[in-house]
Amino acid sequence: MTPAGGADRAAANYPLLSRYRRLTGLVIELIHRERDEVRCSREFRRSAVPIQQHEGQEPKAEDSPADDPKP
């Protein structure tokens, strides 16, 4: 085992190790972000209520293009 801070000194002495640790940290951060985005996307899809229009049902007045003012 190395004394406290020994790993940090070793990383400073070996630039490739330091670079590897930094890149590994960035990859882990990206994985976590992607996981969070997927989770939010799934939650949004589950909470979304599909809009259904039954056959023979006329569109609502606010959706009707005939009600639009003419320019």
XYZ file of C-alpha atoms in Angstrom:
71
model
C 0.000 0.000 0.000
C 1.140 3.523 -0.670
C 0.924 6.306 1.880
C -1.852 8.878 1.573
C -1.371 10.883 -1.587
C 1.105 8.362 -2.974
C -1.139 7.527 -5.907
C -1.400 11.195 -6.831
C 2.379 11.584 -6.780
C 2.757 8.457 -8.896
C 0.308 9.862 -11.441
C 2.265 13.110 -11.545
C 5.448 11.175 -12.236
C 3.890 9.167 -15.044
C 2.117 11.426 -17.564
C 0.535 8.490 -19.402
C -0.995 7.200 -16.189
C -2.276 10.677 -15.413
C -3.765 10.972 -18.893
C -5.314 7.495 -18.607
C -6.955 8.390 -15.285
C -8.320 11.623 -16.717
C -9.736 9.897 -19.793
C -11.198 7.119 -17.664
C -12.926 9.740 -15.501
C -14.337 11.453 -18.581
C -15.631 8.160 -20.008
C -17.309 7.305 -16.710
C -18.910 10.760 -16.614
C -20.244 10.317 -20.164
C -21.654 6.892 -19.287
C -23.450 8.364 -16.284
C -24.866 11.223 -18.356
C -26.105 8.820 -21.028
C -27.697 6.610 -18.371
C -29.466 9.615 -16.843
C -30.728 10.774 -20.254
C -32.072 7.308 -21.042
C -33.770 7.159 -17.649
C -35.393 10.569 -18.172
C -36.484 9.579 -21.674
C -38.107 6.380 -20.381
C -39.869 8.249 -17.578
C -41.155 10.831 -20.062
C -42.499 8.156 -22.409
C -44.233 6.384 -19.525
C -45.840 9.603 -18.310
C -46.941 10.780 -21.757
C -50.639 10.311 -22.453
C -51.359 9.475 -26.081
C -53.927 11.694 -27.781
C -56.561 9.602 -29.478
C -59.335 10.714 -31.777
C -62.209 8.296 -32.170
C -63.661 7.541 -35.570
C -66.471 9.893 -36.516
C -65.436 12.432 -33.889
C -64.991 15.897 -35.268
C -61.911 17.924 -34.353
C -62.301 20.442 -31.535
C -63.059 24.049 -32.446
C -59.596 25.286 -31.457
C -58.007 22.707 -33.777
C -60.170 23.548 -36.761
C -58.360 25.371 -39.600
C -61.630 27.105 -40.578
C -61.474 29.168 -37.383
C -58.070 30.619 -38.253
C -58.200 34.354 -39.083
C -57.314 35.168 -42.659
C -54.274 37.394 -43.219
